[in-house]
CSV table of C-alpha atoms in Angstrom, one decimal:
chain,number,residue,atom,x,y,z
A,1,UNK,CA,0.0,0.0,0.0
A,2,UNK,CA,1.1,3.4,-0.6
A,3,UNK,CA,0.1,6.8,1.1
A,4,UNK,CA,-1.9,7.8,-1.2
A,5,UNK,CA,-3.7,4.6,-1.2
A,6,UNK,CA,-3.6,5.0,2.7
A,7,UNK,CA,-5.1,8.2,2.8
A,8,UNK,CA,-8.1,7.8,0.3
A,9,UNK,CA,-9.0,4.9,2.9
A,10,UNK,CA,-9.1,6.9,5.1
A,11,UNK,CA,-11.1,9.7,3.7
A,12,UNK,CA,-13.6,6.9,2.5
A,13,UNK,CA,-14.0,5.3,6.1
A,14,UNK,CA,-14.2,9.1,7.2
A,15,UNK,CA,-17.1,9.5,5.0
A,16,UNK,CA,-19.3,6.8,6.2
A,17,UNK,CA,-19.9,8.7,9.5
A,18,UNK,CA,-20.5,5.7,11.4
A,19,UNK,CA,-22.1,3.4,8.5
A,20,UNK,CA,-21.2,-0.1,8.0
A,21,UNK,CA,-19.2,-0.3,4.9
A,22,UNK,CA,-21.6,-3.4,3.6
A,23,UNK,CA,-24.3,-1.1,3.9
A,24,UNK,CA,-23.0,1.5,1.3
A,25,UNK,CA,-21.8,-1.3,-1.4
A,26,UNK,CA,-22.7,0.0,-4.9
A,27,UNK,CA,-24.5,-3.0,-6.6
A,28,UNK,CA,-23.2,-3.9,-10.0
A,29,UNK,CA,-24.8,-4.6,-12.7
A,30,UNK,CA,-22.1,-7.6,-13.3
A,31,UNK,CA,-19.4,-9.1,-12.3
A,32,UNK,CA,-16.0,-7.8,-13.7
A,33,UNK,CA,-13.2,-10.1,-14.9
A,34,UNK,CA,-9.6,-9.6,-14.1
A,35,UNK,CA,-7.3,-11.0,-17.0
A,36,UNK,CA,-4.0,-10.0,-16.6
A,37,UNK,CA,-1.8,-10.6,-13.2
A,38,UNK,CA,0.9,-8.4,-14.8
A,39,UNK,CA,-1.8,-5.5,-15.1
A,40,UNK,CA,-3.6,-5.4,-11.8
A,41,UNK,CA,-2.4,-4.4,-9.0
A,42,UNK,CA,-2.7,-4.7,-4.9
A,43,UNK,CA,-4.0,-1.0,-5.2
A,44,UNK,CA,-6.2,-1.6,-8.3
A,45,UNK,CA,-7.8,-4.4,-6.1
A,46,UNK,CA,-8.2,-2.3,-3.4
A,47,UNK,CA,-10.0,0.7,-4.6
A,48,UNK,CA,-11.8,-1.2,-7.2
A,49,UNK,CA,-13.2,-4.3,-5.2
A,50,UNK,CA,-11.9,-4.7,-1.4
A,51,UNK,CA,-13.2,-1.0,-0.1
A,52,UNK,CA,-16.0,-0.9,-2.1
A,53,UNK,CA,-17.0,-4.4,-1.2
A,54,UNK,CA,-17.9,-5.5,-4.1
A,55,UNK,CA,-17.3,-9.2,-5.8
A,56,UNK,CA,-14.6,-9.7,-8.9
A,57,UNK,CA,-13.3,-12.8,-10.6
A,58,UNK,CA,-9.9,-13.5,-11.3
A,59,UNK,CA,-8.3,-15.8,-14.7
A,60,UNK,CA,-6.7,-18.9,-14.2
A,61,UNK,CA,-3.5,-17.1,-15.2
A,62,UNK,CA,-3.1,-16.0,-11.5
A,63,UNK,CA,-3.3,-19.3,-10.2
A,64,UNK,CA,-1.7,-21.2,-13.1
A,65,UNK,CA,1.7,-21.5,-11.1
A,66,UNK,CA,0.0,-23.3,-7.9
A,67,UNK,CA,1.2,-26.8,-7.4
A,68,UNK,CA,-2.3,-28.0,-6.5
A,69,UNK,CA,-3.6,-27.5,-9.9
A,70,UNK,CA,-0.8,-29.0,-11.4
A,71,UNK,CA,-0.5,-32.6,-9.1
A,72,UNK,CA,-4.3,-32.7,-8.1
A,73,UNK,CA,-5.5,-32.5,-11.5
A,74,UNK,CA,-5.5,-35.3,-14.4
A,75,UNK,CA,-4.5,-34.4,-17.9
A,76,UNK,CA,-8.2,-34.1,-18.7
A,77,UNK,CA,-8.6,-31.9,-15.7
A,78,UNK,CA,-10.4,-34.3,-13.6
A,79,UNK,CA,-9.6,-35.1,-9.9
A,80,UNK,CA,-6.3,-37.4,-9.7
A,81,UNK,CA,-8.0,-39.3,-7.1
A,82,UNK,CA,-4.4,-41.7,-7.2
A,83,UNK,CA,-2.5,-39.1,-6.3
A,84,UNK,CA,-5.1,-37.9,-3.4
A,85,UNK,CA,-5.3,-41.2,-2.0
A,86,UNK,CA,-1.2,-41.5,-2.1
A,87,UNK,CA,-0.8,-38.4,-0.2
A,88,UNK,CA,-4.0,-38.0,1.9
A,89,UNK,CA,-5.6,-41.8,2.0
A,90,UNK,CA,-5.4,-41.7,6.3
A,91,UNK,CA,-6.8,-37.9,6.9
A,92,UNK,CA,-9.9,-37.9,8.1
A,93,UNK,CA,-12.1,-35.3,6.7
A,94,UNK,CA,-15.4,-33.6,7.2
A,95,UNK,CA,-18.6,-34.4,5.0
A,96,UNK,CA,-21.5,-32.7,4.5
A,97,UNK,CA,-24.5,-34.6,3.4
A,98,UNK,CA,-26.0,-32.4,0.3
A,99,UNK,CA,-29.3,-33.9,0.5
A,100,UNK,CA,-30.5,-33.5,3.8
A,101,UNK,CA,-31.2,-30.3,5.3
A,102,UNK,CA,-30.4,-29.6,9.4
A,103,UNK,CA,-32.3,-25.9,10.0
A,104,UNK,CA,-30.4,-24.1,6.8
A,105,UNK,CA,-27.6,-25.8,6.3
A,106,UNK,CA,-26.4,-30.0,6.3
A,107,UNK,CA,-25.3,-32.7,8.7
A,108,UNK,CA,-22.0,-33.8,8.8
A,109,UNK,CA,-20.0,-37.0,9.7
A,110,UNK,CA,-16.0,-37.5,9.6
A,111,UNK,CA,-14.4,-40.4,7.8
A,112,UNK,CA,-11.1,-41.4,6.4
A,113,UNK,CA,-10.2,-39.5,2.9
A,114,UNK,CA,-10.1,-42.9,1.2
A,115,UNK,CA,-13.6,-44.0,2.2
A,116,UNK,CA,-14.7,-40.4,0.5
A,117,UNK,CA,-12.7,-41.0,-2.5
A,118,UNK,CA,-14.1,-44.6,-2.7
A,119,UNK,CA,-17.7,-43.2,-1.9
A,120,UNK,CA,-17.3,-40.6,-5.1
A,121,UNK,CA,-15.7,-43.4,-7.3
A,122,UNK,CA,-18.8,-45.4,-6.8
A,123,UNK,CA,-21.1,-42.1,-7.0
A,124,UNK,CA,-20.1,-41.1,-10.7
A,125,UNK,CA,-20.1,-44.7,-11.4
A,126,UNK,CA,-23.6,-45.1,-10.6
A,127,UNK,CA,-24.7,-41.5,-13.1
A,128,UNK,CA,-23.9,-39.1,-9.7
A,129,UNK,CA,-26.5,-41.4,-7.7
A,130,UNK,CA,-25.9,-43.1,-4.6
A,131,UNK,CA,-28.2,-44.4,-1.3
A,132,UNK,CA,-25.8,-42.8,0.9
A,133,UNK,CA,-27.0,-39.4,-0.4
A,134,UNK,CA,-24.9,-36.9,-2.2
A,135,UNK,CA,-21.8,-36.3,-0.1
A,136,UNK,CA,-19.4,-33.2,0.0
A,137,UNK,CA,-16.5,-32.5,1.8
A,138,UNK,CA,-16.6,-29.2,3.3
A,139,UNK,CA,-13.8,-27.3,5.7
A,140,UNK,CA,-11.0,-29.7,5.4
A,141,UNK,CA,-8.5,-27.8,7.3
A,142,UNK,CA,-5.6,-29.5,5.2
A,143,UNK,CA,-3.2,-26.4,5.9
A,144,UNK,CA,-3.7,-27.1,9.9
A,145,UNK,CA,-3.7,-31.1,9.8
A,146,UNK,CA,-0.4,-31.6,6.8
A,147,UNK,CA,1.7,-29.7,5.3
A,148,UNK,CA,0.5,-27.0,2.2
A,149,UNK,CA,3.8,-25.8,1.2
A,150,UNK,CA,3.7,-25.6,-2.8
A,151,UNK,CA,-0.1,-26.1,-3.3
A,152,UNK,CA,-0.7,-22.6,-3.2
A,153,UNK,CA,1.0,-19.1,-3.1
A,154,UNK,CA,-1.3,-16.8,-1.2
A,155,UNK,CA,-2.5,-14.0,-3.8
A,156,UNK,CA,-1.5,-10.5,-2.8
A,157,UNK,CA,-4.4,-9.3,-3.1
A,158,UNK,CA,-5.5,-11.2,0.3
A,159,UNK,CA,-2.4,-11.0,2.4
A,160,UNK,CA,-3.8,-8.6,4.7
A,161,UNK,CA,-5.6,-11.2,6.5
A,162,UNK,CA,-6.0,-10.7,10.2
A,163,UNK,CA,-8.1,-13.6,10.9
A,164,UNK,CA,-5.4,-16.2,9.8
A,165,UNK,CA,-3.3,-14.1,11.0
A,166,UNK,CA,-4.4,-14.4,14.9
A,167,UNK,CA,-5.1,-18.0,14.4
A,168,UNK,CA,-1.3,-18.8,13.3
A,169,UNK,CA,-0.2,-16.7,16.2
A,170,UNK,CA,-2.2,-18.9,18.8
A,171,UNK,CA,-1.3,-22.5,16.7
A,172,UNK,CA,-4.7,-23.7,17.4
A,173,UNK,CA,-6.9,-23.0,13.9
A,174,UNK,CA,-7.7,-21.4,11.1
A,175,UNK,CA,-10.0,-20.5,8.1
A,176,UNK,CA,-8.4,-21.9,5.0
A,177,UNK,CA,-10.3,-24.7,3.8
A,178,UNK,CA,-10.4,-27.4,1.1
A,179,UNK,CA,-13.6,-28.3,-0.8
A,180,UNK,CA,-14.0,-31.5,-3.2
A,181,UNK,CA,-17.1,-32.8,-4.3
A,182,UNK,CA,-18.8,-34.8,-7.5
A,183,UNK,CA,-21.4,-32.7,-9.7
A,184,UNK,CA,-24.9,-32.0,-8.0
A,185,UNK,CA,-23.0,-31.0,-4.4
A,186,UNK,CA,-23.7,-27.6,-3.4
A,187,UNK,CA,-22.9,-25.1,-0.6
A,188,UNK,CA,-26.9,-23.4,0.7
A,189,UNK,CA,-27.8,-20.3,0.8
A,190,UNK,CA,-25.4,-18.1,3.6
A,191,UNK,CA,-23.3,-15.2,4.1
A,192,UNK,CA,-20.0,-16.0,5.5
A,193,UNK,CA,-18.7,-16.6,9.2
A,194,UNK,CA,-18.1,-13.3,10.9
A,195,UNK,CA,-19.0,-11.4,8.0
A,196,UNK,CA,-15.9,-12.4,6.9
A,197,UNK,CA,-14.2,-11.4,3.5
A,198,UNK,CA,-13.5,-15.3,1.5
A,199,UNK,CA,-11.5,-15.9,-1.7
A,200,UNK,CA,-12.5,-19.5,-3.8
A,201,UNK,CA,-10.4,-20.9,-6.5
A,202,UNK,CA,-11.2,-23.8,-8.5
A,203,UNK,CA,-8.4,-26.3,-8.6
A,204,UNK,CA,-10.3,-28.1,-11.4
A,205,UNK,CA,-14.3,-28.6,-12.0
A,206,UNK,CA,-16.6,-25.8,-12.2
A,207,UNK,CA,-19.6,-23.9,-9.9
A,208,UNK,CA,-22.2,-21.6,-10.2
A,209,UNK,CA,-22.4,-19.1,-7.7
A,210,UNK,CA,-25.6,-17.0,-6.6
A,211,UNK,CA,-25.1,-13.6,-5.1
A,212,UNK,CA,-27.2,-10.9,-3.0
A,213,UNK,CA,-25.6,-7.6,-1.7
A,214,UNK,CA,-25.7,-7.2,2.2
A,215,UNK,CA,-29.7,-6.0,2.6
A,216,UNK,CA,-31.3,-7.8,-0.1
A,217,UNK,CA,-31.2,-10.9,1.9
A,218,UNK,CA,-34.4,-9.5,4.1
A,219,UNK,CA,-36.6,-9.3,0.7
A,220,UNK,CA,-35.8,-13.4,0.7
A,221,UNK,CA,-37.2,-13.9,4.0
A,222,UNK,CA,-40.3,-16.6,4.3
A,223,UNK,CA,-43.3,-15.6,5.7
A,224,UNK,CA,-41.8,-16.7,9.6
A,225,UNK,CA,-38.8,-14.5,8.8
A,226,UNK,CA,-36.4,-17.2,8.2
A,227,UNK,CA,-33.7,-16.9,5.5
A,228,UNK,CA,-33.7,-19.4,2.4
A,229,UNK,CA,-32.0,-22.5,2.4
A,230,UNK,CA,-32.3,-22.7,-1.3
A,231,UNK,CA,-33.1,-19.8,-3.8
A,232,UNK,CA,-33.0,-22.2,-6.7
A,233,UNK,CA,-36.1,-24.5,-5.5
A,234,UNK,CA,-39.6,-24.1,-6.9
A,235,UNK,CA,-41.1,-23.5,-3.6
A,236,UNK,CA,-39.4,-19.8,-3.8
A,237,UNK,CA,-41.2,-18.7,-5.6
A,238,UNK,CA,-44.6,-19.2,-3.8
A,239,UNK,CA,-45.4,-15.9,-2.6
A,240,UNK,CA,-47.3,-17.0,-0.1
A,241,UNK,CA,-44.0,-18.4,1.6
A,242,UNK,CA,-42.2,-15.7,0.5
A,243,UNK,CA,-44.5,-12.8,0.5
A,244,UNK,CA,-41.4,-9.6,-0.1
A,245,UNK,CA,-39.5,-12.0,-2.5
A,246,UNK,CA,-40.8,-9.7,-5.4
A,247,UNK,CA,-38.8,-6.6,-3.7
A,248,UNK,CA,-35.7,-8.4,-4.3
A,249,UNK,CA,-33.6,-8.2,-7.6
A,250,UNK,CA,-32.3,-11.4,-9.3
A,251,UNK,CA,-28.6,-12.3,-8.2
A,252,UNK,CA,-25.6,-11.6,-9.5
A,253,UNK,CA,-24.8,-14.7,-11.4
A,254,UNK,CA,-20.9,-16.3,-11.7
A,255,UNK,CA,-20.1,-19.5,-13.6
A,256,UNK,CA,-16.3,-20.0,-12.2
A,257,UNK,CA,-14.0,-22.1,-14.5
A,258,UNK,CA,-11.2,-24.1,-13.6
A,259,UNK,CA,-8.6,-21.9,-12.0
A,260,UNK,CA,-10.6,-18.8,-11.8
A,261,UNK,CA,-10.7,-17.1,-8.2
A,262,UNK,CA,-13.4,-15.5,-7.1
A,263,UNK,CA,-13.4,-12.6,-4.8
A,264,UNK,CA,-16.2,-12.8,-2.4
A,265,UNK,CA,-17.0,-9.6,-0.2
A,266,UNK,CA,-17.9,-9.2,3.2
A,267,UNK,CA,-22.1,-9.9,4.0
A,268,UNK,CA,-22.9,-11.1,0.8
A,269,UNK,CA,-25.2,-14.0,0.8
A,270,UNK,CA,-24.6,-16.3,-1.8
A,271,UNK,CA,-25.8,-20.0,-2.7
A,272,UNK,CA,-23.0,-22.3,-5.0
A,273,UNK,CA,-23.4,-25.1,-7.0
A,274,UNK,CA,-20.9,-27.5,-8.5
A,275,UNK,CA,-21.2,-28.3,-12.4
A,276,UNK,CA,-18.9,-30.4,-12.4
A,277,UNK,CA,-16.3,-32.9,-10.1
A,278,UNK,CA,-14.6,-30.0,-8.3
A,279,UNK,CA,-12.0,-29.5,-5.7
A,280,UNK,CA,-11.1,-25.5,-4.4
A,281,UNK,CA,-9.6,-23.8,-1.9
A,282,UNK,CA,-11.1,-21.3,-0.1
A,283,UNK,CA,-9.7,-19.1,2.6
A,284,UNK,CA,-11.9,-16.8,5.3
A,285,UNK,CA,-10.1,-13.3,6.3
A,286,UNK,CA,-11.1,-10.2,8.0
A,287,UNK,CA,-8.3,-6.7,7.5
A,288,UNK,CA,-9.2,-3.0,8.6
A,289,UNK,CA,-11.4,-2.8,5.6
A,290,UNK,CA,-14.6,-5.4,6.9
A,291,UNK,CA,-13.9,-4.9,11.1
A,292,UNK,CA,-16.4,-2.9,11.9
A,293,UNK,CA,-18.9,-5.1,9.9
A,294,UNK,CA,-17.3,-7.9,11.9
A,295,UNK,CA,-18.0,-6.2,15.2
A,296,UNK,CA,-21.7,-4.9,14.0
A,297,UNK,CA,-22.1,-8.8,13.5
A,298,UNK,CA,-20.7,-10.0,16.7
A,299,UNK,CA,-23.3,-7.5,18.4
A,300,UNK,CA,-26.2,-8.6,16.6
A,301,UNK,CA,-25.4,-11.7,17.6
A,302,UNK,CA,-24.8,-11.4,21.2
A,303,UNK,CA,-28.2,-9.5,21.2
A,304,UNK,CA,-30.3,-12.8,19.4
A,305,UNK,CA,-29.0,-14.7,22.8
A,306,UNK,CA,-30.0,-12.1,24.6
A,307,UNK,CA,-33.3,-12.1,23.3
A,308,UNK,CA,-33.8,-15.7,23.3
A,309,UNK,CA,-33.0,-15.9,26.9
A,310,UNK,CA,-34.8,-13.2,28.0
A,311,UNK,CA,-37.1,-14.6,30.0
A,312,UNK,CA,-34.6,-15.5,32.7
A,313,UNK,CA,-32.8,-12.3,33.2
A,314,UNK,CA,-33.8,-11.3,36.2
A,315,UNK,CA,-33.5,-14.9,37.8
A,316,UNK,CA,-30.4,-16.2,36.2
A,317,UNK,CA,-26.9,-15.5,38.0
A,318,UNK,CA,-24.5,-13.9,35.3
A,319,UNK,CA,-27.1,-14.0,33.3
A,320,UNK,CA,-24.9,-11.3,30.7
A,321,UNK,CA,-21.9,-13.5,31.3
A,322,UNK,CA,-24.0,-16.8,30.3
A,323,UNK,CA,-24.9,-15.1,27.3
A,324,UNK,CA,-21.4,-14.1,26.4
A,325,UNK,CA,-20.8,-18.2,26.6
A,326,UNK,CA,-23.7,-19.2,24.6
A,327,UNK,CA,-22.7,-16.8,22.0
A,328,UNK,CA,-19.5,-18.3,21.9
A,329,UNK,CA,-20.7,-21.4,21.4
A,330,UNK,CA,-23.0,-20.9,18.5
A,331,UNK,CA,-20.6,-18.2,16.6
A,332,UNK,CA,-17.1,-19.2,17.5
A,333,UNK,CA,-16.2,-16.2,19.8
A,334,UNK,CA,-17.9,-13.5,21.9
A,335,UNK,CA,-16.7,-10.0,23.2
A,336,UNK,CA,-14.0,-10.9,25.2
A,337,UNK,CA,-12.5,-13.4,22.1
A,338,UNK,CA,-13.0,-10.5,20.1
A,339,UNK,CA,-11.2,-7.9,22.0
A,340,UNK,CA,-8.0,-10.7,22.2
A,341,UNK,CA,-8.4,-11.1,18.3
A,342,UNK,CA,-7.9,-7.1,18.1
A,343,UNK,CA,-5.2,-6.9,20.7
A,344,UNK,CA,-2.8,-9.0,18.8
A,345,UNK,CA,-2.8,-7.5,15.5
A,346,UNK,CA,-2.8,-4.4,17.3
A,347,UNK,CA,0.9,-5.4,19.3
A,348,UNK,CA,2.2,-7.1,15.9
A,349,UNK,CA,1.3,-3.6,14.6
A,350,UNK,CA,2.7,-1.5,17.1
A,351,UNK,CA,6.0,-3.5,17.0
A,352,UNK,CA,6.2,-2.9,13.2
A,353,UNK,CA,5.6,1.1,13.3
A,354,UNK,CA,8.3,1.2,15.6
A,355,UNK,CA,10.7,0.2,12.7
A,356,UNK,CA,9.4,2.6,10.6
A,357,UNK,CA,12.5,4.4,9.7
A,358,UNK,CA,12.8,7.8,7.5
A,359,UNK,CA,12.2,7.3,4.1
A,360,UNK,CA,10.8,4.1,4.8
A,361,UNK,CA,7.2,4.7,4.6
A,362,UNK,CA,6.7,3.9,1.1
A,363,UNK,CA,6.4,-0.1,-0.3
A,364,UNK,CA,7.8,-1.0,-3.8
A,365,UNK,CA,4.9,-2.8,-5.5
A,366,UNK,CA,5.5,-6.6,-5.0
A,367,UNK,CA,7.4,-6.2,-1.8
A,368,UNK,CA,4.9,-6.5,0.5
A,369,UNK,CA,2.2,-4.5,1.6
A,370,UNK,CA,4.3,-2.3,3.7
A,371,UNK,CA,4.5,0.5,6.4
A,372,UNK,CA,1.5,2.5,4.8
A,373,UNK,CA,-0.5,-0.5,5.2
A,374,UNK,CA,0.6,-0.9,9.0
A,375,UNK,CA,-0.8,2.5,9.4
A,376,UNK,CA,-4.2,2.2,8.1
A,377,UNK,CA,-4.3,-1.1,10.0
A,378,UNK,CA,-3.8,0.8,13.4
A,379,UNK,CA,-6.5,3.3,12.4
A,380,UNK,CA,-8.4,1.0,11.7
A,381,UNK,CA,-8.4,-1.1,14.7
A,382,UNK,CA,-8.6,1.8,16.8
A,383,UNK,CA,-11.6,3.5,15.2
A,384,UNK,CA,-13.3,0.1,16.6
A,385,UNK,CA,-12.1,-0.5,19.3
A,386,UNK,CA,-13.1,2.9,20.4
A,387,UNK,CA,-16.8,1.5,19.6
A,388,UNK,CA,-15.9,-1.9,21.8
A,389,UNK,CA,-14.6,0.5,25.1
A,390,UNK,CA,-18.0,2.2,25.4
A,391,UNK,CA,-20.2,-0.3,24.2
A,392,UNK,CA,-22.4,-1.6,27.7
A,393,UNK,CA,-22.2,-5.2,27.1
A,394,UNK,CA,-18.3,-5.8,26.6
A,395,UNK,CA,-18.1,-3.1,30.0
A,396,UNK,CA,-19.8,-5.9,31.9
A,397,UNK,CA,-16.9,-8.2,30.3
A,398,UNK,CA,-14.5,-9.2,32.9
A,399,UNK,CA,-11.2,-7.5,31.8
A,400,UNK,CA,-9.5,-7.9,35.3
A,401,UNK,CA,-7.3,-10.7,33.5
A,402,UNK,CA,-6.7,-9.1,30.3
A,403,UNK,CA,-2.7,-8.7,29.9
A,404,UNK,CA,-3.6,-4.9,28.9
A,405,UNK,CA,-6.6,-2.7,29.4
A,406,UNK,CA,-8.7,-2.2,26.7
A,407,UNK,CA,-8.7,1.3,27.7
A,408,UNK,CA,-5.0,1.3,27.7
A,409,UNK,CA,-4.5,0.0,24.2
A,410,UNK,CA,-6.8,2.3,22.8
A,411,UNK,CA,-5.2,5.4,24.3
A,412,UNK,CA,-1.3,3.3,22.6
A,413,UNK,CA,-3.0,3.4,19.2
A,414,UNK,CA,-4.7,6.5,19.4
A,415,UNK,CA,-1.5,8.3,19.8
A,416,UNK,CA,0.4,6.3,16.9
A,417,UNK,CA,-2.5,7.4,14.6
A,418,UNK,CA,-1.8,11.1,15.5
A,419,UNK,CA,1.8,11.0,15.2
A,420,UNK,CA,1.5,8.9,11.4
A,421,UNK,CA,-0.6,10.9,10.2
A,422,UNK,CA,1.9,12.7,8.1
A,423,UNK,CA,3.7,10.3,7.4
């Protein structure tokens, strides 16, 4: 990133005056196609797409140098199930049942990667039909459980990723994932975890994707205010059962081609359907451009709990701290999670302004995305965690343990961001 990059962030996170950035989105009328690696940079990719949340696809020329595509692939660009088995046979792997739906999404079950690979042998052997149902594996974390090196190079374009980022730095998880499934699998109708940014490339096979900018998603609701599990089945469009459907545009449409990445934004709902056998990789991020939708999230959340428990608020001991706990278990984290998640970027970042030297504030293209870019992330985090410090239910979070005040941090950052600002 480079200050001028730096400072039109700015200005544009300025000039939302307290608005979520998914709520300002332009909507395009398509979806643009990026051709040329050599052509496009980190800063194209940032005004055009990543600030003004909106999707983009990529060519298989940026991807055509991954060693995934190269040893997962056959010479007719079909899974090499051989070389799957040879390297993965013993991983056990998580599988989504396509055909059975569990509230809006599908059960899963964990079995050995050579059962799955037997399981999809016999399922495109039998015309895509089987009696165990239509099976897909979902959320293989194959960059946690083996080694990745040389089946990917992470894209530039996505290196500012916090969420990874913190999950490295604690050695317990992550969000990069693995997909592989025959034709006819399919991912239902969501928007992503944490209102998380996502990136998808096809390593072969090919899907359709269904998208809805962040708002349109409340013209799908059914008649009980539940979201859709499926926009594609006949029973949507029964007005009856989805009596504001007709408010809602059609989707933005994407056929993805072996290769291709697609660049997903933050609270977009979207629906996507494999055409083909397919295996991609997918990664989950947050940066300083999607926090504050992140933290919007996390609230709304925390206040469903809160409203489904209501009833026992005045009878319940730590009734707000039980909440915090059932949040985390249905979303993955709560306040206090959140508030760690922010503090360590925020030290990795502190530690990295401090060797910003003179005439060091500018990043060659290529090299990185540089000191600029650790000064919007600082702004960034503070801006929200100014929001987190005053908001009522975090102030009823225990901090007493915290290995810095919330308070304390905020008042660190707050005085980097006035002494960059120049720079």
């Amino acid at each position: 990133m480079d200050r001028e990059t730096r400072v039109f962030a700015e200005s544009y996170f300025r000039g939302l005056r307290g608005r979520l950035p998914s709520n300002v989105c332009r909507t395009p009328g398509r979806v643009d196609f990026i051709e040329k690696p050599d052509s496009f940079s980190y800063t194209d990719f940032f005004k055009g797409y990543l600030l003004p949340n909106v999707p983009c696809v990529f060519s298989s020329a940026f991807t055509e140098s991954w060693g995934s595509r190269r040893h997962w692939v056959t010479p007719s660009g079909k899974p090499d199930f051989d070389y799957l088995l040879q390297n993965y046979g013993d991983v056990v792997v998580p599988v989504a049942n396509c055909g059975v739906q569990e509230y809006n999404s599908n059960p899963k079950e964990h079995m050995p990667f050579r059962d799955y690979i037997s399981y999809w042998k016999e399922f495109i052997q039998g015309d895509y039909s089987s009696p165990r149902g239509c099976l897909y594996l979902k959320d293989w974390h194959l960059c946690r459980d083996s080694s990745a090196e040389g089946l990917f190079t992470l894209p530039v374009y996505f290196s500012s990723d916090w969420l990874n980022e913190y999950w490295d730095a604690l050695d317990v998880d992550d969000y990069r994932f693995i997909y592989m499934g025959p034709t006819g699998t399919w991912s239902p109708f969501h928007a992503d975890i944490f209102r998380s940014f996502s990136w998808s490339v096809n390593i072969c096979g090919r899907k359709k994707w269904f998208f809805f900018p962040p708002g349109q998603e409340e013209a799908l609701r059914d008649c009980h205010g539940g979201l859709p599990y499926d926009v594609t089945a006949p029973s949507f469009l029964d007005s009856r059962l989805h009596p504001v459907c007709e408010h809602c545009s059609p989707p933005l449409e994407i056929t993805q081609e072996a290769g291709e990445m697609v660049f997903v934004p933050s609270g977009w709902h979207h629906q996507v359907h494999n055409l083909e056998d397919t295996i991609s990789i997918n990664h989950n991020w947050v940066n300083g451009c999607n926090l504050a939708n992140m933290w919007h999230f996390l609230q709304q959340e925390l206040c469903t709990v809160q409203q489904e428990i209501s009833e026992w608020r005045n009878t319940m001991p730590d009734w707000h701290h039980h909440c915090q706990v059932i949040m985390r278990s249905c979303s993955g984290i709560n306040f206090e999670e959140f508030y760690h998640f922010l503090e360590v970027i925020a030290k990795r970042r502190l530690l990295l302004v401090k060797d910003i030297g003179p005439g060091e504030v500018e990043c060659v293209e290529g090299s990185g995305l540089g000191p600029q870019q650790t000064i919007f992330d600082i702004g960034r985090i503070a801006e929200v965690l100014a929001s987190v410090v005053v908001n009522p239910d975090f102030q009823r979070v225990d901090t007493s343990m915290f290995s810095q005040q919330p308070e304390d941090l905020l008042q660190q950052l707050e005085e980097v961001v006035a002494a960059t600002e120049s720079l």
